[in-house]
Amino acid sequence: MKKVVLLVVAVCFTVFSFAQDAAEKINQANDAMQAKDYAKALELYESAMSNLGDVQVPDAINFNIGLAAYNSDNYDKAITYFDKAIAAKANVDKAWEYKAGAYGKMDKYAESIESYEKAIEAAPAEAATLSYNAGIVAYKGEMYEKAIGFFTAAVKGNYKGSTSQYYKAVAYNKLNNDAAYKATLEEGVQKFATDKKLTKALANVYVSEGNDLYKKGAEILSAANTKVNDGGMSTADEAYTAEVAKAKKEFAAALEVLEKAAGLDATNANAKKLIEACKAAM
């Protein structure tokens, strides 16, 4: 969450002692907020609010109380006060954002996402940042389709672009959408070529593909050699030569993909081993 400046709340009190006491507590609460003593600020705010009597206090103070509650880990109470701030049209966008954060802290992912959507609606200029935070919540809540949408918006808005692209890809992976996972990683590497999370992940995809191709070639070659050993054909036969050619074609395809993997991640040991195996087989 970004640092939020407290709302300035001017309170006019009568000379009655209880009102003076409330005014003093609100001032002390404001000081405690500035000192980041949020638990003390919350206690002072609530004590003041419970002894106002007929004295009127601007509804905007509810945002400050909500912020004190949020930062002292009292999330249920924070939500209550942010709702009051929203109803009073006081710092509405931040109230929705912090309300979303409070729900997220309580692992109430659907409610958090709904609040983030309201925050984005209230502050479209902050859409990229809010979308990223919402994407993290959606991902944690295993709401992967939602996460993909939010991370797409974050990338578009150029907020934590490489990280957003990576989590977007991983969300596709969680949905077992291998094609979209690979395509998103490839798009990410094109946009953020130096990001190691993206390059390593894409290298692993290529290693997996290369391994499949290598195994296919090895199986073709093994089957042909088995026939030779069984007397079904000889190494001089055209049929054997054709099978060897098929196998080498698979090894060549594997080598091409594996070299792409090594180019993305020179430390990938599996890529190195498979490259050597392909070259030996060819």
PDB file of C-alpha atoms in Angstrom:
ATOM      1  CA  MET A   1       0.000   0.000   0.000  1.00  0.00           C
ATOM      2  CA  LYS A   2       1.164   3.497  -0.729  1.00  0.00           C
ATOM      3  CA  LYS A   3       1.685   5.936   2.117  1.00  0.00           C
ATOM      4  CA  VAL A   4      -1.565   7.758   2.765  1.00  0.00           C
ATOM      5  CA  VAL A   5      -1.730  11.216   4.265  1.00  0.00           C
ATOM      6  CA  LEU A   6      -4.257  11.438   7.051  1.00  0.00           C
ATOM      7  CA  LEU A   7      -7.375  13.402   6.334  1.00  0.00           C
ATOM      8  CA  VAL A   8      -7.412  16.714   8.161  1.00  0.00           C
ATOM      9  CA  VAL A   9     -10.462  16.652  10.371  1.00  0.00           C
ATOM     10  CA  ALA A  10     -11.501  19.912  11.960  1.00  0.00           C
ATOM     11  CA  VAL A  11     -13.780  19.387  14.940  1.00  0.00           C
ATOM     12  CA  CYS A  12     -15.660  22.152  16.672  1.00  0.00           C
ATOM     13  CA  PHE A  13     -16.621  21.466  20.283  1.00  0.00           C
ATOM     14  CA  THR A  14     -18.616  23.299  22.886  1.00  0.00           C
ATOM     15  CA  VAL A  15     -17.093  24.222  26.192  1.00  0.00           C
ATOM     16  CA  PHE A  16     -18.507  21.132  27.885  1.00  0.00           C
ATOM     17  CA  SER A  17     -15.758  19.116  29.507  1.00  0.00           C
ATOM     18  CA  PHE A  18     -16.638  15.850  27.757  1.00  0.00           C
ATOM     19  CA  ALA A  19     -16.306  17.578  24.397  1.00  0.00           C
ATOM     20  CA  GLN A  20     -12.959  19.067  25.383  1.00  0.00           C
ATOM     21  CA  ASP A  21     -11.821  15.631  26.450  1.00  0.00           C
ATOM     22  CA  ALA A  22     -12.901  14.150  23.099  1.00  0.00           C
ATOM     23  CA  ALA A  23     -11.108  16.905  21.207  1.00  0.00           C
ATOM     24  CA  GLU A  24      -7.922  16.273  23.147  1.00  0.00           C
ATOM     25  CA  LYS A  25      -8.125  12.529  22.499  1.00  0.00           C
ATOM     26  CA  ILE A  26      -8.593  13.075  18.778  1.00  0.00           C
ATOM     27  CA  ASN A  27      -5.545  15.334  18.736  1.00  0.00           C
ATOM     28  CA  GLN A  28      -3.586  12.700  20.662  1.00  0.00           C
ATOM     29  CA  ALA A  29      -4.809  10.037  18.232  1.00  0.00           C
ATOM     30  CA  ASN A  30      -3.606  12.120  15.299  1.00  0.00           C
ATOM     31  CA  ASP A  31      -0.205  12.458  16.972  1.00  0.00           C
ATOM     32  CA  ALA A  32      -0.090   8.700  17.577  1.00  0.00           C
ATOM     33  CA  MET A  33      -0.824   8.088  13.896  1.00  0.00           C
ATOM     34  CA  GLN A  34       2.059  10.317  12.893  1.00  0.00           C
ATOM     35  CA  ALA A  35       4.271   8.387  15.316  1.00  0.00           C
ATOM     36  CA  LYS A  36       2.996   5.093  13.797  1.00  0.00           C
ATOM     37  CA  ASP A  37       1.610   3.969  17.148  1.00  0.00           C
ATOM     38  CA  TYR A  38      -1.522   2.670  15.476  1.00  0.00           C
ATOM     39  CA  ALA A  39      -2.943   0.629  18.339  1.00  0.00           C
ATOM     40  CA  LYS A  40      -2.812   3.644  20.633  1.00  0.00           C
ATOM     41  CA  ALA A  41      -4.351   5.849  17.925  1.00  0.00           C
ATOM     42  CA  LEU A  42      -7.230   3.418  17.467  1.00  0.00           C
ATOM     43  CA  GLU A  43      -7.881   3.296  21.199  1.00  0.00           C
ATOM     44  CA  LEU A  44      -7.873   7.095  21.446  1.00  0.00           C
ATOM     45  CA  TYR A  45     -10.074   7.594  18.398  1.00  0.00           C
ATOM     46  CA  GLU A  46     -12.661   5.129  19.616  1.00  0.00           C
ATOM     47  CA  SER A  47     -12.625   6.518  23.133  1.00  0.00           C
ATOM     48  CA  ALA A  48     -13.212  10.004  21.748  1.00  0.00           C
ATOM     49  CA  MET A  49     -15.983   8.867  19.419  1.00  0.00           C
ATOM     50  CA  SER A  50     -17.790   7.064  22.235  1.00  0.00           C
ATOM     51  CA  ASN A  51     -17.990  10.251  24.320  1.00  0.00           C
ATOM     52  CA  LEU A  52     -19.048  12.878  21.805  1.00  0.00           C
ATOM     53  CA  GLY A  53     -22.590  13.215  23.001  1.00  0.00           C
ATOM     54  CA  ASP A  54     -24.421  15.629  20.739  1.00  0.00           C
ATOM     55  CA  VAL A  55     -21.216  17.095  19.344  1.00  0.00           C
ATOM     56  CA  GLN A  56     -20.872  16.663  15.579  1.00  0.00           C
ATOM     57  CA  VAL A  57     -17.652  15.293  14.126  1.00  0.00           C
ATOM     58  CA  PRO A  58     -17.029  15.173  10.356  1.00  0.00           C
ATOM     59  CA  ASP A  59     -17.626  11.698   8.947  1.00  0.00           C
ATOM     60  CA  ALA A  60     -14.237  11.910   7.243  1.00  0.00           C
ATOM     61  CA  ILE A  61     -12.615  10.936  10.538  1.00  0.00           C
ATOM     62  CA  ASN A  62     -13.772   7.381   9.883  1.00  0.00           C
ATOM     63  CA  PHE A  63     -11.034   6.954   7.267  1.00  0.00           C
ATOM     64  CA  ASN A  64      -8.382   7.836   9.840  1.00  0.00           C
ATOM     65  CA  ILE A  65      -9.874   5.400  12.348  1.00  0.00           C
ATOM     66  CA  GLY A  66     -10.025   2.711   9.676  1.00  0.00           C
ATOM     67  CA  LEU A  67      -6.374   3.335   8.855  1.00  0.00           C
ATOM     68  CA  ALA A  68      -5.428   3.035  12.527  1.00  0.00           C
ATOM     69  CA  ALA A  69      -7.362  -0.236  12.758  1.00  0.00           C
ATOM     70  CA  TYR A  70      -5.801  -1.586   9.551  1.00  0.00           C
ATOM     71  CA  ASN A  71      -2.260  -0.807  10.647  1.00  0.00           C
ATOM     72  CA  SER A  72      -2.838  -2.393  14.058  1.00  0.00           C
ATOM     73  CA  ASP A  73      -4.049  -5.605  12.348  1.00  0.00           C
ATOM     74  CA  ASN A  74      -7.667  -5.133  13.452  1.00  0.00           C
ATOM     75  CA  TYR A  75      -9.075  -5.873  10.008  1.00  0.00           C
ATOM     76  CA  ASP A  76     -12.735  -6.437  10.830  1.00  0.00           C
ATOM     77  CA  LYS A  77     -12.889  -3.101  12.600  1.00  0.00           C
ATOM     78  CA  ALA A  78     -10.956  -1.442   9.758  1.00  0.00           C
ATOM     79  CA  ILE A  79     -13.552  -2.610   7.247  1.00  0.00           C
ATOM     80  CA  THR A  80     -16.345  -1.189   9.390  1.00  0.00           C
ATOM     81  CA  TYR A  81     -14.731   2.246   9.461  1.00  0.00           C
ATOM     82  CA  PHE A  82     -13.772   2.220   5.784  1.00  0.00           C
ATOM     83  CA  ASP A  83     -17.400   1.452   4.970  1.00  0.00           C
ATOM     84  CA  LYS A  84     -18.393   4.511   6.982  1.00  0.00           C
ATOM     85  CA  ALA A  85     -15.830   6.613   5.101  1.00  0.00           C
ATOM     86  CA  ILE A  86     -17.142   5.354   1.758  1.00  0.00           C
ATOM     87  CA  ALA A  87     -20.709   6.138   2.783  1.00  0.00           C
ATOM     88  CA  ALA A  88     -19.574   9.648   3.736  1.00  0.00           C
ATOM     89  CA  LYS A  89     -17.706   9.999   0.395  1.00  0.00           C
ATOM     90  CA  ALA A  90     -14.457  10.595   2.300  1.00  0.00           C
ATOM     91  CA  ASN A  91     -11.244   9.401   0.584  1.00  0.00           C
ATOM     92  CA  VAL A  92     -13.358   6.824  -1.215  1.00  0.00           C
ATOM     93  CA  ASP A  93     -10.694   5.335  -3.503  1.00  0.00           C
ATOM     94  CA  LYS A  94      -8.237   4.730  -0.662  1.00  0.00           C
ATOM     95  CA  ALA A  95     -10.995   3.428   1.582  1.00  0.00           C
ATOM     96  CA  TRP A  96     -11.866   0.806  -1.037  1.00  0.00           C
ATOM     97  CA  GLU A  97      -8.171  -0.026  -1.492  1.00  0.00           C
ATOM     98  CA  TYR A  98      -7.527  -0.511   2.194  1.00  0.00           C
ATOM     99  CA  LYS A  99     -10.773  -2.404   2.580  1.00  0.00           C
ATOM    100  CA  ALA A 100      -9.542  -4.751  -0.162  1.00  0.00           C
ATOM    101  CA  GLY A 101      -6.255  -5.095   1.674  1.00  0.00           C
ATOM    102  CA  ALA A 102      -8.040  -5.908   4.930  1.00  0.00           C
ATOM    103  CA  TYR A 103     -10.088  -8.645   3.283  1.00  0.00           C
ATOM    104  CA  GLY A 104      -6.922  -9.991   1.693  1.00  0.00           C
ATOM    105  CA  LYS A 105      -5.182 -10.152   5.077  1.00  0.00           C
ATOM    106  CA  MET A 106      -8.086 -12.286   6.306  1.00  0.00           C
ATOM    107  CA  ASP A 107      -7.880 -14.560   3.246  1.00  0.00           C
ATOM    108  CA  LYS A 108     -11.319 -13.419   2.114  1.00  0.00           C
ATOM    109  CA  TYR A 109     -10.238 -13.354  -1.501  1.00  0.00           C
ATOM    110  CA  ALA A 110     -13.559 -12.845  -3.273  1.00  0.00           C
ATOM    111  CA  GLU A 111     -14.426  -9.880  -1.045  1.00  0.00           C
ATOM    112  CA  SER A 112     -10.946  -8.448  -1.514  1.00  0.00           C
ATOM    113  CA  ILE A 113     -11.181  -8.650  -5.298  1.00  0.00           C
ATOM    114  CA  GLU A 114     -14.619  -7.029  -5.295  1.00  0.00           C
ATOM    115  CA  SER A 115     -13.216  -4.160  -3.229  1.00  0.00           C
ATOM    116  CA  TYR A 116     -10.208  -3.779  -5.534  1.00  0.00           C
ATOM    117  CA  GLU A 117     -12.569  -3.535  -8.484  1.00  0.00           C
ATOM    118  CA  LYS A 118     -14.407  -0.728  -6.678  1.00  0.00           C
ATOM    119  CA  ALA A 119     -11.072   0.974  -5.965  1.00  0.00           C
ATOM    120  CA  ILE A 120     -10.120   0.784  -9.648  1.00  0.00           C
ATOM    121  CA  GLU A 121     -13.478   2.262 -10.577  1.00  0.00           C
ATOM    122  CA  ALA A 122     -12.968   5.095  -8.094  1.00  0.00           C
ATOM    123  CA  ALA A 123      -9.341   5.775  -9.112  1.00  0.00           C
ATOM    124  CA  PRO A 124      -8.771   4.799 -12.759  1.00  0.00           C
ATOM    125  CA  ALA A 125      -5.412   6.594 -12.771  1.00  0.00           C
ATOM    126  CA  GLU A 126      -4.188   4.018 -10.243  1.00  0.00           C
ATOM    127  CA  ALA A 127      -5.593   1.068 -12.186  1.00  0.00           C
ATOM    128  CA  ALA A 128      -2.234  -0.548 -12.934  1.00  0.00           C
ATOM    129  CA  THR A 129      -1.065  -0.572  -9.317  1.00  0.00           C
ATOM    130  CA  LEU A 130      -4.418  -1.695  -7.992  1.00  0.00           C
ATOM    131  CA  SER A 131      -4.687  -4.377 -10.671  1.00  0.00           C
ATOM    132  CA  TYR A 132      -1.323  -5.824  -9.678  1.00  0.00           C
ATOM    133  CA  ASN A 133      -2.355  -6.013  -6.021  1.00  0.00           C
ATOM    134  CA  ALA A 134      -5.689  -7.523  -7.013  1.00  0.00           C
ATOM    135  CA  GLY A 135      -3.889 -10.037  -9.209  1.00  0.00           C
ATOM    136  CA  ILE A 136      -1.777 -11.207  -6.274  1.00  0.00           C
ATOM    137  CA  VAL A 137      -4.913 -11.694  -4.184  1.00  0.00           C
ATOM    138  CA  ALA A 138      -6.679 -13.550  -6.996  1.00  0.00           C
ATOM    139  CA  TYR A 139      -3.649 -15.788  -7.487  1.00  0.00           C
ATOM    140  CA  LYS A 140      -3.450 -16.613  -3.784  1.00  0.00           C
ATOM    141  CA  GLY A 141      -7.152 -17.381  -3.812  1.00  0.00           C
ATOM    142  CA  GLU A 142      -6.683 -19.718  -6.790  1.00  0.00           C
ATOM    143  CA  MET A 143      -8.939 -17.491  -8.888  1.00  0.00           C
ATOM    144  CA  TYR A 144      -6.614 -17.791 -11.850  1.00  0.00           C
ATOM    145  CA  GLU A 145      -8.852 -16.403 -14.586  1.00  0.00           C
ATOM    146  CA  LYS A 146      -9.330 -13.250 -12.520  1.00  0.00           C
ATOM    147  CA  ALA A 147      -5.598 -13.108 -11.830  1.00  0.00           C
ATOM    148  CA  ILE A 148      -4.800 -13.263 -15.544  1.00  0.00           C
ATOM    149  CA  GLY A 149      -7.083 -10.305 -16.219  1.00  0.00           C
ATOM    150  CA  PHE A 150      -5.594  -8.207 -13.449  1.00  0.00           C
ATOM    151  CA  PHE A 151      -1.978  -8.990 -14.373  1.00  0.00           C
ATOM    152  CA  THR A 152      -2.732  -8.172 -18.005  1.00  0.00           C
ATOM    153  CA  ALA A 153      -3.959  -4.737 -16.888  1.00  0.00           C
ATOM    154  CA  ALA A 154      -0.851  -4.251 -14.729  1.00  0.00           C
ATOM    155  CA  VAL A 155       1.456  -5.053 -17.664  1.00  0.00           C
ATOM    156  CA  LYS A 156      -0.513  -2.717 -19.906  1.00  0.00           C
ATOM    157  CA  GLY A 157      -0.204   0.027 -17.300  1.00  0.00           C
ATOM    158  CA  ASN A 158       3.538  -0.630 -16.964  1.00  0.00           C
ATOM    159  CA  TYR A 159       3.413  -1.440 -13.266  1.00  0.00           C
ATOM    160  CA  LYS A 160       5.801  -4.222 -12.221  1.00  0.00           C
ATOM    161  CA  GLY A 161       5.528  -5.399 -15.804  1.00  0.00           C
ATOM    162  CA  SER A 162       7.940  -8.325 -15.731  1.00  0.00           C
ATOM    163  CA  THR A 163       6.588  -9.700 -12.455  1.00  0.00           C
ATOM    164  CA  SER A 164       3.006  -9.258 -13.661  1.00  0.00           C
ATOM    165  CA  GLN A 165       3.831 -11.058 -16.898  1.00  0.00           C
ATOM    166  CA  TYR A 166       5.447 -13.916 -14.986  1.00  0.00           C
ATOM    167  CA  TYR A 167       2.480 -14.416 -12.660  1.00  0.00           C
ATOM    168  CA  LYS A 168       0.123 -14.193 -15.606  1.00  0.00           C
ATOM    169  CA  ALA A 169       2.041 -17.056 -17.214  1.00  0.00           C
ATOM    170  CA  VAL A 170       2.034 -19.087 -14.007  1.00  0.00           C
ATOM    171  CA  ALA A 171      -1.715 -18.568 -13.669  1.00  0.00           C
ATOM    172  CA  TYR A 172      -2.133 -20.125 -17.106  1.00  0.00           C
ATOM    173  CA  ASN A 173       0.086 -22.982 -15.958  1.00  0.00           C
ATOM    174  CA  LYS A 174      -2.152 -23.507 -12.928  1.00  0.00           C
ATOM    175  CA  LEU A 175      -5.067 -23.806 -15.346  1.00  0.00           C
ATOM    176  CA  ASN A 176      -3.100 -26.474 -17.267  1.00  0.00           C
ATOM    177  CA  ASN A 177      -3.158 -24.258 -20.362  1.00  0.00           C
ATOM    178  CA  ASP A 178       0.290 -25.181 -21.658  1.00  0.00           C
ATOM    179  CA  ALA A 179      -0.036 -23.271 -24.924  1.00  0.00           C
ATOM    180  CA  ALA A 180      -1.003 -20.022 -23.198  1.00  0.00           C
ATOM    181  CA  TYR A 181       1.698 -20.551 -20.563  1.00  0.00           C
ATOM    182  CA  LYS A 182       4.384 -20.858 -23.224  1.00  0.00           C
ATOM    183  CA  ALA A 183       3.013 -17.983 -25.318  1.00  0.00           C
ATOM    184  CA  THR A 184       2.858 -15.686 -22.282  1.00  0.00           C
ATOM    185  CA  LEU A 185       6.443 -16.532 -21.327  1.00  0.00           C
ATOM    186  CA  GLU A 186       7.621 -15.918 -24.900  1.00  0.00           C
ATOM    187  CA  GLU A 187       5.811 -12.586 -24.951  1.00  0.00           C
ATOM    188  CA  GLY A 188       7.383 -11.764 -21.594  1.00  0.00           C
ATOM    189  CA  VAL A 189      10.904 -12.567 -22.764  1.00  0.00           C
ATOM    190  CA  GLN A 190      10.398 -10.332 -25.791  1.00  0.00           C
ATOM    191  CA  LYS A 191       9.300  -7.444 -23.561  1.00  0.00           C
ATOM    192  CA  PHE A 192      11.562  -8.075 -20.575  1.00  0.00           C
ATOM    193  CA  ALA A 193      14.577  -9.891 -21.978  1.00  0.00           C
ATOM    194  CA  THR A 194      16.709  -9.548 -18.842  1.00  0.00           C
ATOM    195  CA  ASP A 195      14.160 -10.890 -16.379  1.00  0.00           C
ATOM    196  CA  LYS A 196      15.560 -14.187 -15.065  1.00  0.00           C
ATOM    197  CA  LYS A 197      12.245 -15.539 -13.813  1.00  0.00           C
ATOM    198  CA  LEU A 198      10.829 -15.352 -17.320  1.00  0.00           C
ATOM    199  CA  THR A 199      13.925 -16.606 -19.133  1.00  0.00           C
ATOM    200  CA  LYS A 200      14.448 -19.535 -16.776  1.00  0.00           C
ATOM    201  CA  ALA A 201      10.800 -20.541 -16.939  1.00  0.00           C
ATOM    202  CA  LEU A 202      10.767 -20.427 -20.732  1.00  0.00           C
ATOM    203  CA  ALA A 203      14.056 -22.347 -20.858  1.00  0.00           C
ATOM    204  CA  ASN A 204      12.428 -25.107 -18.810  1.00  0.00           C
ATOM    205  CA  VAL A 205       9.524 -25.221 -21.257  1.00  0.00           C
ATOM    206  CA  TYR A 206      11.961 -25.636 -24.142  1.00  0.00           C
ATOM    207  CA  VAL A 207      13.917 -28.313 -22.246  1.00  0.00           C
ATOM    208  CA  SER A 208      10.695 -30.257 -21.731  1.00  0.00           C
ATOM    209  CA  GLU A 209       9.858 -29.983 -25.427  1.00  0.00           C
ATOM    210  CA  GLY A 210      13.408 -30.920 -26.407  1.00  0.00           C
ATOM    211  CA  ASN A 211      13.353 -33.904 -24.096  1.00  0.00           C
ATOM    212  CA  ASP A 212      10.110 -35.147 -25.670  1.00  0.00           C
ATOM    213  CA  LEU A 213      11.621 -34.847 -29.141  1.00  0.00           C
ATOM    214  CA  TYR A 214      14.806 -36.570 -28.041  1.00  0.00           C
ATOM    215  CA  LYS A 215      12.855 -39.455 -26.510  1.00  0.00           C
ATOM    216  CA  LYS A 216      10.796 -39.804 -29.678  1.00  0.00           C
ATOM    217  CA  GLY A 217      13.980 -40.081 -31.756  1.00  0.00           C
ATOM    218  CA  ALA A 218      15.506 -42.543 -29.287  1.00  0.00           C
ATOM    219  CA  GLU A 219      12.381 -44.710 -29.417  1.00  0.00           C
ATOM    220  CA  ILE A 220      12.462 -44.813 -33.234  1.00  0.00           C
ATOM    221  CA  LEU A 221      16.126 -45.752 -33.235  1.00  0.00           C
ATOM    222  CA  SER A 222      15.661 -48.336 -30.497  1.00  0.00           C
ATOM    223  CA  ALA A 223      12.781 -49.993 -32.359  1.00  0.00           C
ATOM    224  CA  ALA A 224      14.863 -50.196 -35.540  1.00  0.00           C
ATOM    225  CA  ASN A 225      17.824 -51.724 -33.698  1.00  0.00           C
ATOM    226  CA  THR A 226      15.546 -54.237 -32.020  1.00  0.00           C
ATOM    227  CA  LYS A 227      14.386 -55.409 -35.436  1.00  0.00           C
ATOM    228  CA  VAL A 228      18.003 -55.743 -36.511  1.00  0.00           C
ATOM    229  CA  ASN A 229      18.835 -57.784 -33.410  1.00  0.00           C
ATOM    230  CA  ASP A 230      15.771 -59.967 -33.995  1.00  0.00           C
ATOM    231  CA  GLY A 231      16.775 -60.572 -37.585  1.00  0.00           C
ATOM    232  CA  GLY A 232      13.819 -58.695 -39.018  1.00  0.00           C
ATOM    233  CA  MET A 233      16.083 -56.325 -40.955  1.00  0.00           C
ATOM    234  CA  SER A 234      19.733 -55.499 -41.398  1.00  0.00           C
ATOM    235  CA  THR A 235      21.550 -52.191 -41.098  1.00  0.00           C
ATOM    236  CA  ALA A 236      22.053 -52.305 -44.862  1.00  0.00           C
ATOM    237  CA  ASP A 237      18.325 -52.296 -45.560  1.00  0.00           C
ATOM    238  CA  GLU A 238      16.642 -49.168 -46.900  1.00  0.00           C
ATOM    239  CA  ALA A 239      13.962 -49.581 -44.224  1.00  0.00           C
ATOM    240  CA  TYR A 240      16.611 -49.333 -41.505  1.00  0.00           C
ATOM    241  CA  THR A 241      18.196 -46.301 -43.173  1.00  0.00           C
ATOM    242  CA  ALA A 242      14.784 -44.655 -43.352  1.00  0.00           C
ATOM    243  CA  GLU A 243      14.146 -45.262 -39.628  1.00  0.00           C
ATOM    244  CA  VAL A 244      17.546 -43.845 -38.729  1.00  0.00           C
ATOM    245  CA  ALA A 245      16.753 -40.766 -40.816  1.00  0.00           C
ATOM    246  CA  LYS A 246      13.469 -40.335 -38.949  1.00  0.00           C
ATOM    247  CA  ALA A 247      15.255 -40.590 -35.640  1.00  0.00           C
ATOM    248  CA  LYS A 248      17.885 -38.040 -36.658  1.00  0.00           C
ATOM    249  CA  LYS A 249      15.163 -35.658 -37.742  1.00  0.00           C
ATOM    250  CA  GLU A 250      13.725 -35.799 -34.222  1.00  0.00           C
ATOM    251  CA  PHE A 251      17.197 -35.334 -32.700  1.00  0.00           C
ATOM    252  CA  ALA A 252      17.787 -32.303 -34.933  1.00  0.00           C
ATOM    253  CA  ALA A 253      14.462 -30.784 -33.900  1.00  0.00           C
ATOM    254  CA  ALA A 254      15.272 -31.461 -30.268  1.00  0.00           C
ATOM    255  CA  LEU A 255      18.702 -29.860 -30.642  1.00  0.00           C
ATOM    256  CA  GLU A 256      17.194 -26.692 -32.113  1.00  0.00           C
ATOM    257  CA  VAL A 257      14.800 -26.282 -29.188  1.00  0.00           C
ATOM    258  CA  LEU A 258      17.397 -27.182 -26.580  1.00  0.00           C
ATOM    259  CA  GLU A 259      19.852 -24.619 -27.914  1.00  0.00           C
ATOM    260  CA  LYS A 260      17.146 -22.002 -27.499  1.00  0.00           C
ATOM    261  CA  ALA A 261      16.807 -23.140 -23.890  1.00  0.00           C
ATOM    262  CA  ALA A 262      20.554 -22.888 -23.322  1.00  0.00           C
ATOM    263  CA  GLY A 263      20.549 -19.427 -24.869  1.00  0.00           C
ATOM    264  CA  LEU A 264      17.957 -18.300 -22.356  1.00  0.00           C
ATOM    265  CA  ASP A 265      19.537 -20.007 -19.360  1.00  0.00           C
ATOM    266  CA  ALA A 266      23.169 -21.015 -19.683  1.00  0.00           C
ATOM    267  CA  THR A 267      23.043 -22.633 -16.231  1.00  0.00           C
ATOM    268  CA  ASN A 268      20.362 -25.152 -17.208  1.00  0.00           C
ATOM    269  CA  ALA A 269      22.130 -28.483 -16.676  1.00  0.00           C
ATOM    270  CA  ASN A 270      19.377 -30.534 -18.299  1.00  0.00           C
ATOM    271  CA  ALA A 271      19.631 -28.505 -21.484  1.00  0.00           C
ATOM    272  CA  LYS A 272      23.386 -29.130 -21.625  1.00  0.00           C
ATOM    273  CA  LYS A 273      23.058 -32.892 -21.098  1.00  0.00           C
ATOM    274  CA  LEU A 274      20.334 -33.253 -23.717  1.00  0.00           C
ATOM    275  CA  ILE A 275      22.302 -31.190 -26.246  1.00  0.00           C
ATOM    276  CA  GLU A 276      25.247 -33.528 -25.811  1.00  0.00           C
ATOM    277  CA  ALA A 277      22.969 -36.558 -26.154  1.00  0.00           C
ATOM    278  CA  CYS A 278      21.405 -35.231 -29.342  1.00  0.00           C
ATOM    279  CA  LYS A 279      24.794 -34.517 -30.902  1.00  0.00           C
ATOM    280  CA  ALA A 280      26.025 -37.982 -30.002  1.00  0.00           C
ATOM    281  CA  ALA A 281      22.928 -39.588 -31.507  1.00  0.00           C
ATOM    282  CA  MET A 282      23.304 -37.669 -34.763  1.00  0.00           C
TER     283      MET A 282
END
